[in-house]
């Protein structure tokens, strides 16, 4: 293994031992944003060779069910996803993965960038779901790593203006440096925040990508989106929440779920390889595998954005 990024869900499993119904019942290796170097090949593998640097797409589906067959394999009921219990993740020196879910990195793409293909793929899939494109005014709720990769992706797809919200000023400043046109520090109720969005854009958002999972922010997402527009639910909180669903219905605001990604690694890699997005600035902290506890304490503290662990023995 080379580089593994720490994701919020890794921290959640480490701290709470569960996310919703996914309960850690036996010791589980965490980490699912990963890259590595091929050291051994399984029988019949011809797509890779020893020494190839690869990004690892962490979810391997059954390849047999109707979802897999239509290409929506993220919906496969038999998905084996790294670091989702009971499946081990990637934070190790050595790890075995299906060859067709490993993506060879060009020489000029680093293994850190390879690891970041994972969260970037979440954004690629989200943008595909709403067909984000030229001239769109996009609202992103939440400026964590996932909100930020969505910011980079909507810009790369031609969005003309992007506004990002958060409750944390430091995160908003980070987003501004990364290219957000407008930032809003959320202090008010959802309807008022939606009005602030309308003020900065001069209209409601064409598309809103909710990446905070805060129930009040999901309400804002609906109120702030124009009639006929689309709200993408990327942020996920367990349990049920109250939403202004009739407001959405009478204005034909589509509310779409986003669950991981399917067939997005090649696009995410092509975007990085062609310099259409630069994910490197997201990395704020680097640790060695031996420092994993320190790395997780740092990530948990919320100080940085993306904490990266290097698994090489140096
Ligand atoms: P994060 O916790 O680092 O970021 C969330 C951000 O939202 C934080 O900066 C926080 O300050 C901000 N926030 C909190 N309340 C807010 C509010 N009321 N309004 C605006 N912003 C607010 O998490 P992350 O790693 O960026 O992930 C974001 C979400 O995406 C999580 O819920 C995660 O589980 C989810 N996620 C979903 C998928 C998927 O497949 N749908 C994949 C990856 C992550
Ligand atoms: O990209 C992988 C990923 N997925 C996340 C969160 C962080 N990283 N999701 C939110 C939680 N769900 S889940 O279905 N689950 C715990 C398996 O609630 C998966 C998607
Ligand atoms: Zn993740």
CSV table of C-alpha atoms and ligand atoms in Angstrom, one decimal, residues 7 9 13 19 22 32 81 84 118 122 236 259-261, ligand 2:
chain,number,residue,atom,x,y,z
A,7,UNK,CA,-12.5,9.8,5.7
A,9,UNK,CA,-16.6,7.4,8.2
A,13,UNK,CA,-16.2,3.6,13.0
A,19,UNK,CA,-22.7,4.0,11.5
A,22,UNK,CA,-23.4,-1.0,10.1
A,32,UNK,CA,-11.0,3.2,2.0
A,81,UNK,CA,-16.8,-2.1,0.4
A,84,UNK,CA,-17.6,-1.0,5.9
A,118,UNK,CA,-12.1,8.1,-3.9
A,122,UNK,CA,-18.3,10.8,-5.0
A,236,UNK,CA,-26.1,11.3,5.1
A,259,UNK,CA,-24.8,6.7,-3.1
A,260,UNK,CA,-21.0,6.5,-3.5
A,261,UNK,CA,-20.3,6.1,-7.3
B,2,LIG,O1,-17.1,7.1,-0.3
B,2,LIG,C1,-17.3,6.3,0.8
B,2,LIG,C2,-18.1,6.9,1.8
B,2,LIG,N1,-19.4,6.8,1.9
B,2,LIG,C3,-20.0,7.4,2.9
B,2,LIG,C4,-19.4,8.2,3.8
B,2,LIG,C5,-18.0,8.3,3.7
B,2,LIG,N2,-17.4,7.7,2.7
B,2,LIG,N3,-21.4,7.2,2.9
B,2,LIG,C6,-22.2,7.7,4.0
B,2,LIG,C7,-22.6,6.5,4.8
B,2,LIG,N4,-23.2,5.4,4.0
B,2,LIG,S1,-24.0,4.2,4.7
B,2,LIG,O2,-24.7,3.5,3.7
B,2,LIG,N5,-22.9,3.2,5.4
B,2,LIG,C8,-22.5,3.5,6.7
B,2,LIG,C9,-22.5,2.1,4.7
B,2,LIG,O3,-24.8,4.9,5.7
B,2,LIG,C10,-22.4,5.0,2.8
B,2,LIG,C11,-22.0,6.2,2.1
